[in-house]
mmCIF file of C-alpha atoms in Angstrom:
data_model
loop_
_atom_site.group_PDB
_atom_site.id
_atom_site.type_symbol
_atom_site.label_atom_id
_atom_site.label_comp_id
_atom_site.label_asym_id
_atom_site.label_seq_id
_atom_site.Cartn_x
_atom_site.Cartn_y
_atom_site.Cartn_z
ATOM 1 C CA UNK F 1 -29.910 2.853 15.507
ATOM 2 C CA UNK F 2 -30.448 3.174 19.227
ATOM 3 C CA UNK F 3 -27.070 4.845 19.667
ATOM 4 C CA UNK F 4 -27.662 7.230 16.824
ATOM 5 C CA UNK F 5 -31.030 8.400 18.436
ATOM 6 C CA UNK F 6 -29.285 8.886 21.760
ATOM 7 C CA UNK F 7 -26.631 10.995 20.069
ATOM 8 C CA UNK F 8 -29.271 13.055 18.311
ATOM 9 C CA UNK F 9 -31.217 13.597 21.447
ATOM 10 C CA UNK F 10 -28.137 14.472 23.334
ATOM 11 C CA UNK F 11 -27.225 17.138 20.675
ATOM 12 C CA UNK F 12 -30.670 18.492 20.762
ATOM 13 C CA UNK F 13 -30.623 18.691 24.464
ATOM 14 C CA UNK F 14 -27.161 20.526 24.283
ATOM 15 C CA UNK F 15 -28.561 22.904 21.655
ATOM 16 C CA UNK F 16 -31.521 23.755 23.809
ATOM 17 C CA UNK F 17 -29.241 24.356 26.828
ATOM 18 C CA UNK F 18 -26.962 26.563 24.790
ATOM 19 C CA UNK F 19 -29.972 28.644 23.354
ATOM 20 C CA UNK F 20 -31.382 28.970 26.808
ATOM 21 C CA UNK F 21 -28.060 30.282 28.121
ATOM 22 C CA UNK F 22 -27.719 32.650 25.178
ATOM 23 C CA UNK F 23 -31.250 34.075 25.715
ATOM 24 C CA UNK F 24 -30.770 34.340 29.430
ATOM 25 C CA UNK F 25 -27.273 36.076 29.212
ATOM 26 C CA UNK F 26 -28.427 38.317 26.361
ATOM 27 C CA UNK F 27 -31.671 39.546 28.087
ATOM 28 C CA UNK F 28 -29.860 40.028 31.465
ATOM 29 C CA UNK F 29 -27.102 42.144 29.762
ATOM 30 C CA UNK F 30 -29.747 44.034 27.867
ATOM 31 C CA UNK F 31 -31.619 44.712 31.132
ATOM 32 C CA UNK F 32 -28.265 45.891 32.729
ATOM 33 C CA UNK F 33 -27.049 47.997 29.953
ATOM 34 C CA UNK F 34 -29.475 48.981 27.203
ATOM 35 C CA UNK F 35 -33.094 48.902 28.419
ATOM 36 C CA UNK F 36 -35.146 51.942 29.513
ATOM 37 C CA UNK F 37 -34.848 50.755 33.049
ATOM 38 C CA UNK F 38 -31.273 49.534 32.857
ATOM 39 C CA UNK F 39 -29.285 48.755 36.021
ATOM 40 C CA UNK F 40 -26.441 51.076 34.958
ATOM 41 C CA UNK F 41 -28.903 53.856 34.153
ATOM 42 C CA UNK F 42 -30.422 53.610 37.668
ATOM 43 C CA UNK F 43 -26.987 53.717 39.419
ATOM 44 C CA UNK F 44 -26.037 56.731 37.315
ATOM 45 C CA UNK F 45 -29.261 58.496 38.223
ATOM 46 C CA UNK F 46 -28.640 57.803 41.915
ATOM 47 C CA UNK F 47 -25.091 59.081 41.614
ATOM 48 C CA UNK F 48 -26.171 62.216 39.775
ATOM 49 C CA UNK F 49 -28.955 63.010 42.392
ATOM 50 C CA UNK F 50 -26.111 63.035 45.084
ATOM 51 C CA UNK F 51 -23.631 65.168 43.142
ATOM 52 C CA UNK F 52 -25.889 67.786 41.326
ATOM 53 C CA UNK F 53 -23.933 70.588 43.130
ATOM 54 C CA UNK F 54 -20.641 69.144 41.717
ATOM 55 C CA UNK F 55 -21.969 69.525 38.195
ATOM 56 C CA UNK F 56 -23.384 72.921 39.078
ATOM 57 C CA UNK F 57 -26.872 71.932 37.717
ATOM 58 C CA UNK F 58 -29.796 74.117 38.635
ATOM 59 C CA UNK F 59 -33.095 72.342 37.655
ATOM 60 C CA UNK F 60 -34.993 75.531 38.664
ATOM 61 C CA UNK F 61 -33.371 77.323 35.742
ATOM 62 C CA UNK F 62 -35.739 75.692 33.272
ATOM 63 C CA UNK F 63 -38.758 77.083 35.142
ATOM 64 C CA UNK F 64 -37.577 80.683 34.288
ATOM 65 C CA UNK F 65 -38.528 80.186 30.694
ATOM 66 C CA UNK F 66 -41.516 79.034 28.719
ATOM 67 C CA UNK F 67 -40.235 76.026 26.765
ATOM 68 C CA UNK F 68 -42.587 74.681 24.057
ATOM 69 C CA UNK F 69 -42.887 70.836 23.957
ATOM 70 C CA UNK F 70 -42.332 69.467 20.541
ATOM 71 C CA UNK F 71 -42.806 65.941 19.326
ATOM 72 C CA UNK F 72 -41.466 63.879 16.417
ATOM 73 C CA UNK F 73 -42.147 60.415 15.094
ATOM 74 C CA UNK F 74 -38.891 58.573 14.536
ATOM 75 C CA UNK F 75 -38.188 56.479 11.393
ATOM 76 C CA UNK F 76 -39.071 53.388 13.481
ATOM 77 C CA UNK F 77 -42.329 54.774 14.861
ATOM 78 C CA UNK F 78 -41.300 56.072 18.201
ATOM 79 C CA UNK F 79 -42.740 59.381 19.588
ATOM 80 C CA UNK F 80 -39.775 61.569 20.576
ATOM 81 C CA UNK F 81 -40.056 64.685 22.712
ATOM 82 C CA UNK F 82 -38.045 67.883 22.676
ATOM 83 C CA UNK F 83 -38.180 71.200 24.537
ATOM 84 C CA UNK F 84 -37.978 74.477 22.390
ATOM 85 C CA UNK F 85 -37.206 77.915 23.510
ATOM 86 C CA UNK F 86 -37.572 80.417 20.672
ATOM 87 C CA UNK F 87 -35.511 83.495 20.246
ATOM 88 C CA UNK F 88 -35.554 86.331 17.805
ATOM 89 C CA UNK F 89 -32.204 85.311 16.296
ATOM 90 C CA UNK F 90 -31.646 82.696 13.524
ATOM 91 C CA UNK F 91 -29.146 80.815 15.624
ATOM 92 C CA UNK F 92 -30.323 77.422 16.936
ATOM 93 C CA UNK F 93 -28.586 75.088 19.342
ATOM 94 C CA UNK F 94 -29.785 71.455 19.464
ATOM 95 C CA UNK F 95 -28.715 70.010 22.822
ATOM 96 C CA UNK F 96 -28.378 66.279 23.313
ATOM 97 C CA UNK F 97 -28.060 64.711 26.792
ATOM 98 C CA UNK F 98 -26.102 61.578 27.799
ATOM 99 C CA UNK F 99 -26.733 57.978 28.752
ATOM 100 C CA UNK F 100 -29.476 57.582 31.387
ATOM 101 C CA UNK F 101 -29.712 61.352 31.890
ATOM 102 C CA UNK F 102 -32.527 63.910 32.161
ATOM 103 C CA UNK F 103 -32.429 66.586 29.580
ATOM 104 C CA UNK F 104 -32.541 69.135 32.322
ATOM 105 C CA UNK F 105 -29.045 68.070 33.319
ATOM 106 C CA UNK F 106 -27.873 69.925 30.213
ATOM 107 C CA UNK F 107 -28.788 73.122 32.114
ATOM 108 C CA UNK F 108 -25.255 74.722 32.012
ATOM 109 C CA UNK F 109 -25.014 74.103 28.273
ATOM 110 C CA UNK F 110 -28.558 75.407 27.620
ATOM 111 C CA UNK F 111 -27.891 78.557 29.632
ATOM 112 C CA UNK F 112 -24.701 79.323 27.730
ATOM 113 C CA UNK F 113 -26.611 79.253 24.405
ATOM 114 C CA UNK F 114 -29.558 81.224 25.884
ATOM 115 C CA UNK F 115 -27.156 83.860 27.008
ATOM 116 C CA UNK F 116 -25.737 83.962 23.485
ATOM 117 C CA UNK F 117 -29.343 84.648 22.064
ATOM 118 C CA UNK F 118 -29.649 81.230 20.482
ATOM 119 C CA UNK F 119 -32.905 79.395 19.999
ATOM 120 C CA UNK F 120 -32.758 76.198 21.999
ATOM 121 C CA UNK F 121 -34.029 72.696 21.314
ATOM 122 C CA UNK F 122 -33.240 70.261 24.189
ATOM 123 C CA UNK F 123 -34.105 66.787 23.037
ATOM 124 C CA UNK F 124 -35.122 63.698 25.114
ATOM 125 C CA UNK F 125 -33.368 60.754 23.539
ATOM 126 C CA UNK F 126 -35.236 57.563 22.802
ATOM 127 C CA UNK F 127 -35.982 55.396 25.897
ATOM 128 C CA UNK F 128 -35.458 58.485 28.080
ATOM 129 C CA UNK F 129 -37.877 60.683 29.852
ATOM 130 C CA UNK F 130 -40.957 61.350 27.887
ATOM 131 C CA UNK F 131 -39.612 59.789 24.600
ATOM 132 C CA UNK F 132 -40.770 56.383 23.745
ATOM 133 C CA UNK F 133 -38.430 53.320 23.226
ATOM 134 C CA UNK F 134 -37.463 50.187 24.962
ATOM 135 C CA UNK F 135 -33.850 50.396 24.034
ATOM 136 C CA UNK F 136 -31.394 53.378 24.425
ATOM 137 C CA UNK F 137 -29.856 54.232 21.139
ATOM 138 C CA UNK F 138 -26.282 54.693 22.308
ATOM 139 C CA UNK F 139 -25.888 57.572 19.971
ATOM 140 C CA UNK F 140 -26.096 55.350 16.858
ATOM 141 C CA UNK F 141 -29.927 55.242 16.714
ATOM 142 C CA UNK F 142 -30.050 58.714 18.037
ATOM 143 C CA UNK F 143 -28.065 60.119 15.018
ATOM 144 C CA UNK F 144 -31.126 59.202 12.826
ATOM 145 C CA UNK F 145 -33.472 60.830 15.391
ATOM 146 C CA UNK F 146 -31.328 64.026 15.228
ATOM 147 C CA UNK F 147 -31.756 64.178 11.469
ATOM 148 C CA UNK F 148 -35.466 64.222 12.083
ATOM 149 C CA UNK F 149 -35.159 66.973 14.606
ATOM 150 C CA UNK F 150 -32.980 69.083 12.211
ATOM 151 C CA UNK F 151 -35.685 68.712 9.497
ATOM 152 C CA UNK F 152 -38.443 69.578 11.899
ATOM 153 C CA UNK F 153 -36.651 72.754 13.034
ATOM 154 C CA UNK F 154 -35.904 73.862 9.437
ATOM 155 C CA UNK F 155 -39.539 73.594 8.643
ATOM 156 C CA UNK F 156 -40.085 76.170 11.392
ATOM 157 C CA UNK F 157 -37.324 78.362 10.161
ATOM 158 C CA UNK F 158 -35.384 77.434 6.884
ATOM 159 C CA UNK F 159 -32.653 80.055 7.654
ATOM 160 C CA UNK F 160 -31.530 78.653 11.061
ATOM 161 C CA UNK F 161 -27.760 78.388 11.618
ATOM 162 C CA UNK F 162 -27.604 75.196 13.641
ATOM 163 C CA UNK F 163 -25.018 74.055 16.267
ATOM 164 C CA UNK F 164 -25.227 70.468 17.549
ATOM 165 C CA UNK F 165 -24.061 70.081 21.093
ATOM 166 C CA UNK F 166 -23.858 66.705 22.921
ATOM 167 C CA UNK F 167 -22.555 65.437 26.167
ATOM 168 C CA UNK F 168 -21.289 61.858 26.715
ATOM 169 C CA UNK F 169 -23.645 59.567 24.754
ATOM 170 C CA UNK F 170 -25.092 62.774 23.280
ATOM 171 C CA UNK F 171 -21.573 63.695 22.168
ATOM 172 C CA UNK F 172 -21.195 60.367 20.433
ATOM 173 C CA UNK F 173 -24.646 60.980 18.854
ATOM 174 C CA UNK F 174 -23.506 64.289 17.319
ATOM 175 C CA UNK F 175 -20.293 62.785 16.224
ATOM 176 C CA UNK F 176 -22.239 59.873 14.609
ATOM 177 C CA UNK F 177 -24.682 62.167 12.837
ATOM 178 C CA UNK F 178 -21.674 64.251 11.522
ATOM 179 C CA UNK F 179 -21.036 61.585 8.942
ATOM 180 C CA UNK F 180 -24.628 61.744 7.510
ATOM 181 C CA UNK F 181 -25.756 63.970 4.754
ATOM 182 C CA UNK F 182 -26.651 67.142 6.778
ATOM 183 C CA UNK F 183 -28.195 70.312 5.404
ATOM 184 C CA UNK F 184 -25.843 73.250 5.077
ATOM 185 C CA UNK F 185 -27.619 74.943 7.953
ATOM 186 C CA UNK F 186 -25.657 72.708 10.379
ATOM 187 C CA UNK F 187 -22.606 75.015 10.907
ATOM 188 C CA UNK F 188 -20.797 73.415 13.861
ATOM 189 C CA UNK F 189 -20.680 70.508 16.180
ATOM 190 C CA UNK F 190 -19.574 70.383 19.779
ATOM 191 C CA UNK F 191 -18.871 66.912 21.343
ATOM 192 C CA UNK F 192 -17.941 66.818 24.989
ATOM 193 C CA UNK F 193 -16.628 63.423 26.280
ATOM 194 C CA UNK F 194 -17.753 61.166 23.503
ATOM 195 C CA UNK F 195 -16.881 57.506 23.199
ATOM 196 C CA UNK F 196 -15.443 56.357 19.860
ATOM 197 C CA UNK F 197 -17.254 53.024 19.519
ATOM 198 C CA UNK F 198 -20.201 51.585 21.461
ATOM 199 C CA UNK F 199 -18.748 48.001 21.622
ATOM 200 C CA UNK F 200 -15.434 49.181 22.987
ATOM 201 C CA UNK F 201 -17.102 51.472 25.451
ATOM 202 C CA UNK F 202 -19.205 48.517 26.741
ATOM 203 C CA UNK F 203 -16.053 46.435 26.850
ATOM 204 C CA UNK F 204 -14.411 49.083 29.094
ATOM 205 C CA UNK F 205 -17.572 49.475 31.317
ATOM 206 C CA UNK F 206 -17.986 45.647 31.802
ATOM 207 C CA UNK F 207 -14.409 45.315 32.786
ATOM 208 C CA UNK F 208 -13.887 48.379 34.908
ATOM 209 C CA UNK F 209 -17.323 49.473 36.175
ATOM 210 C CA UNK F 210 -19.564 46.450 36.346
ATOM 211 C CA UNK F 211 -16.614 44.095 37.066
ATOM 212 C CA UNK F 212 -18.326 41.566 34.727
ATOM 213 C CA UNK F 213 -16.006 39.757 32.160
ATOM 214 C CA UNK F 214 -16.309 41.400 28.829
ATOM 215 C CA UNK F 215 -15.568 38.020 27.239
ATOM 216 C CA UNK F 216 -17.698 36.080 26.567
ATOM 217 C CA UNK F 217 -20.555 38.119 27.995
ATOM 218 C CA UNK F 218 -20.182 41.103 25.666
ATOM 219 C CA UNK F 219 -19.886 38.849 22.662
ATOM 220 C CA UNK F 220 -23.140 37.055 23.614
ATOM 221 C CA UNK F 221 -24.768 40.328 24.433
ATOM 222 C CA UNK F 222 -23.838 41.844 21.007
ATOM 223 C CA UNK F 223 -25.140 38.700 19.187
ATOM 224 C CA UNK F 224 -28.413 39.128 21.237
ATOM 225 C CA UNK F 225 -28.848 42.820 20.215
ATOM 226 C CA UNK F 226 -28.117 41.935 16.612
ATOM 227 C CA UNK F 227 -30.677 39.088 16.341
ATOM 228 C CA UNK F 228 -33.363 40.655 18.497
ATOM 229 C CA UNK F 229 -32.950 44.403 17.972
ATOM 230 C CA UNK F 230 -30.998 44.602 14.774
ATOM 231 C CA UNK F 231 -28.353 46.672 16.563
ATOM 232 C CA UNK F 232 -24.620 45.761 16.079
ATOM 233 C CA UNK F 233 -22.632 47.539 18.743
ATOM 234 C CA UNK F 234 -19.444 47.137 16.772
ATOM 235 C CA UNK F 235 -20.864 49.002 13.746
ATOM 236 C CA UNK F 236 -22.007 51.844 16.054
ATOM 237 C CA UNK F 237 -18.652 53.660 15.436
ATOM 238 C CA UNK F 238 -18.236 57.369 15.754
ATOM 239 C CA UNK F 239 -14.746 57.277 14.306
ATOM 240 C CA UNK F 240 -16.044 56.024 11.037
ATOM 241 C CA UNK F 241 -18.709 58.757 10.938
ATOM 242 C CA UNK F 242 -16.306 61.796 11.805
ATOM 243 C CA UNK F 243 -14.063 60.618 8.940
ATOM 244 C CA UNK F 244 -16.843 61.565 6.650
ATOM 245 C CA UNK F 245 -17.873 64.851 8.266
ATOM 246 C CA UNK F 246 -18.137 68.119 6.317
ATOM 247 C CA UNK F 247 -18.977 70.021 9.513
ATOM 248 C CA UNK F 248 -16.367 71.491 11.943
ATOM 249 C CA UNK F 249 -16.239 69.691 15.252
ATOM 250 C CA UNK F 250 -14.960 70.839 18.590
ATOM 251 C CA UNK F 251 -13.849 67.753 20.608
ATOM 252 C CA UNK F 252 -13.794 68.212 24.362
ATOM 253 C CA UNK F 253 -12.638 65.706 27.059
ATOM 254 C CA UNK F 254 -11.451 65.740 30.543
ATOM 255 C CA UNK F 255 -7.967 64.306 31.123
ATOM 256 C CA UNK F 256 -9.043 62.460 34.295
ATOM 257 C CA UNK F 257 -12.158 60.741 32.734
ATOM 258 C CA UNK F 258 -12.527 57.350 34.198
ATOM 259 C CA UNK F 259 -15.870 56.490 32.597
ATOM 260 C CA UNK F 260 -15.080 57.247 28.860
ATOM 261 C CA UNK F 261 -11.296 57.147 28.834
ATOM 262 C CA UNK F 262 -9.593 60.159 27.369
ATOM 263 C CA UNK F 263 -7.934 58.055 24.641
ATOM 264 C CA UNK F 264 -11.433 58.119 22.920
ATOM 265 C CA UNK F 265 -11.267 61.772 22.101
ATOM 266 C CA UNK F 266 -7.778 61.341 20.539
ATOM 267 C CA UNK F 267 -9.053 58.539 18.383
ATOM 268 C CA UNK F 268 -11.931 60.738 17.198
ATOM 269 C CA UNK F 269 -9.762 63.819 16.742
ATOM 270 C CA UNK F 270 -7.316 61.914 14.588
ATOM 271 C CA UNK F 271 -10.044 60.470 12.463
ATOM 272 C CA UNK F 272 -11.696 63.805 11.638
ATOM 273 C CA UNK F 273 -10.659 65.727 8.547
ATOM 274 C CA UNK F 274 -7.877 68.348 8.729
ATOM 275 C CA UNK F 275 -9.340 71.897 8.907
ATOM 276 C CA UNK F 276 -12.562 70.650 10.357
ATOM 277 C CA UNK F 277 -11.493 69.888 13.950
ATOM 278 C CA UNK F 278 -10.505 71.539 17.166
ATOM 279 C CA UNK F 279 -9.442 69.846 20.466
ATOM 280 C CA UNK F 280 -9.790 70.950 24.114
ATOM 281 C CA UNK F 281 -8.508 68.692 26.858
ATOM 282 C CA UNK F 282 -9.816 70.025 30.190
ATOM 283 C CA UNK F 283 -7.179 69.610 32.938
ATOM 284 C CA UNK F 284 -8.154 67.630 36.054
ATOM 285 C CA UNK F 285 -11.678 67.091 34.730
ATOM 286 C CA UNK F 286 -13.544 63.706 35.309
ATOM 287 C CA UNK F 287 -16.399 62.564 32.959
ATOM 288 C CA UNK F 288 -18.824 65.450 31.984
ATOM 289 C CA UNK F 289 -16.915 67.818 34.387
ATOM 290 C CA UNK F 290 -14.972 69.846 31.818
ATOM 291 C CA UNK F 291 -17.534 72.722 31.945
ATOM 292 C CA UNK F 292 -18.251 72.819 35.716
ATOM 293 C CA UNK F 293 -14.498 72.544 36.765
ATOM 294 C CA UNK F 294 -13.458 75.577 34.701
ATOM 295 C CA UNK F 295 -16.334 77.520 33.259
ATOM 296 C CA UNK F 296 -14.234 80.448 32.099
ATOM 297 C CA UNK F 297 -11.844 78.434 29.964
ATOM 298 C CA UNK F 298 -14.637 76.213 28.648
ATOM 299 C CA UNK F 299 -16.680 79.275 27.458
ATOM 300 C CA UNK F 300 -13.510 80.745 25.975
ATOM 301 C CA UNK F 301 -13.021 77.559 23.918
ATOM 302 C CA UNK F 302 -16.672 77.537 22.849
ATOM 303 C CA UNK F 303 -16.657 81.197 21.966
ATOM 304 C CA UNK F 304 -13.446 80.889 19.888
ATOM 305 C CA UNK F 305 -14.740 77.897 18.058
ATOM 306 C CA UNK F 306 -18.258 79.206 17.251
ATOM 307 C CA UNK F 307 -17.070 82.668 16.132
ATOM 308 C CA UNK F 308 -15.437 80.928 13.114
ATOM 309 C CA UNK F 309 -18.728 79.471 11.844
ATOM 310 C CA UNK F 310 -21.810 81.380 13.383
ATOM 311 C CA UNK F 311 -22.774 84.852 12.457
ATOM 312 C CA UNK F 312 -23.038 87.299 15.481
ATOM 313 C CA UNK F 313 -21.793 84.736 17.927
#
């Protein structure tokens, strides 16, 4: 009986140690990768601050226009913020920024659409900027938020012709929403340097950027997000979504992308239905650099794609 008690106590002790390790590893990985104040996010922000000129971003551009601040309550109760610039046309571009980014970093893309006489809605993704949220949505949660933004904008103008344009995580978000039931007003989607699957992207980042071993850390991390936040990174899959799309998608990627490897765009393009996809691989472009490195060719690709689906493009 005494031996039995020792065994039970030992097993309980081991279980407590295992649970403590699970919670420690899960919470640390969450803080590094998915929280509003994530370590990776801070590193990206510092890098961006030093290289704004390389991305040809002009924050002062936003001050030239009077953007209206809009808000939306997400399905899970978060207040989300967007910035709307009206125009007399019935064309609307909803612009979605990337992981850890400021919406103003989408300046080049916003300017392109303003110059084409589009109405503009630049959203701030959950857990970014002025939008609420403790956890970044990695595109998967943002796809549902995008449906909310689309509905809100159609309440303002039911006849909008809508283009969804996303960069990096924002590109994955627009790919992920493409597989949902969208109103016919959504005419075209532009996805620049999207990842195909959240879990696989984190596996790559853990191995090549943070130099942390993906196994077993990522497995524990995913178990943690599933149990605590009901978020399964493996199911956050853009490929599955684009297979179901009824909206034309222009996939863009730099051939030198070392943050979201170029193989991602080939997976996404292969998954999308025939007749509803177009591919542009930007030569010598690193992550999110396809537009800055060759503005003329980038705009030529956008113009050719959008003319097929948007009136008076």
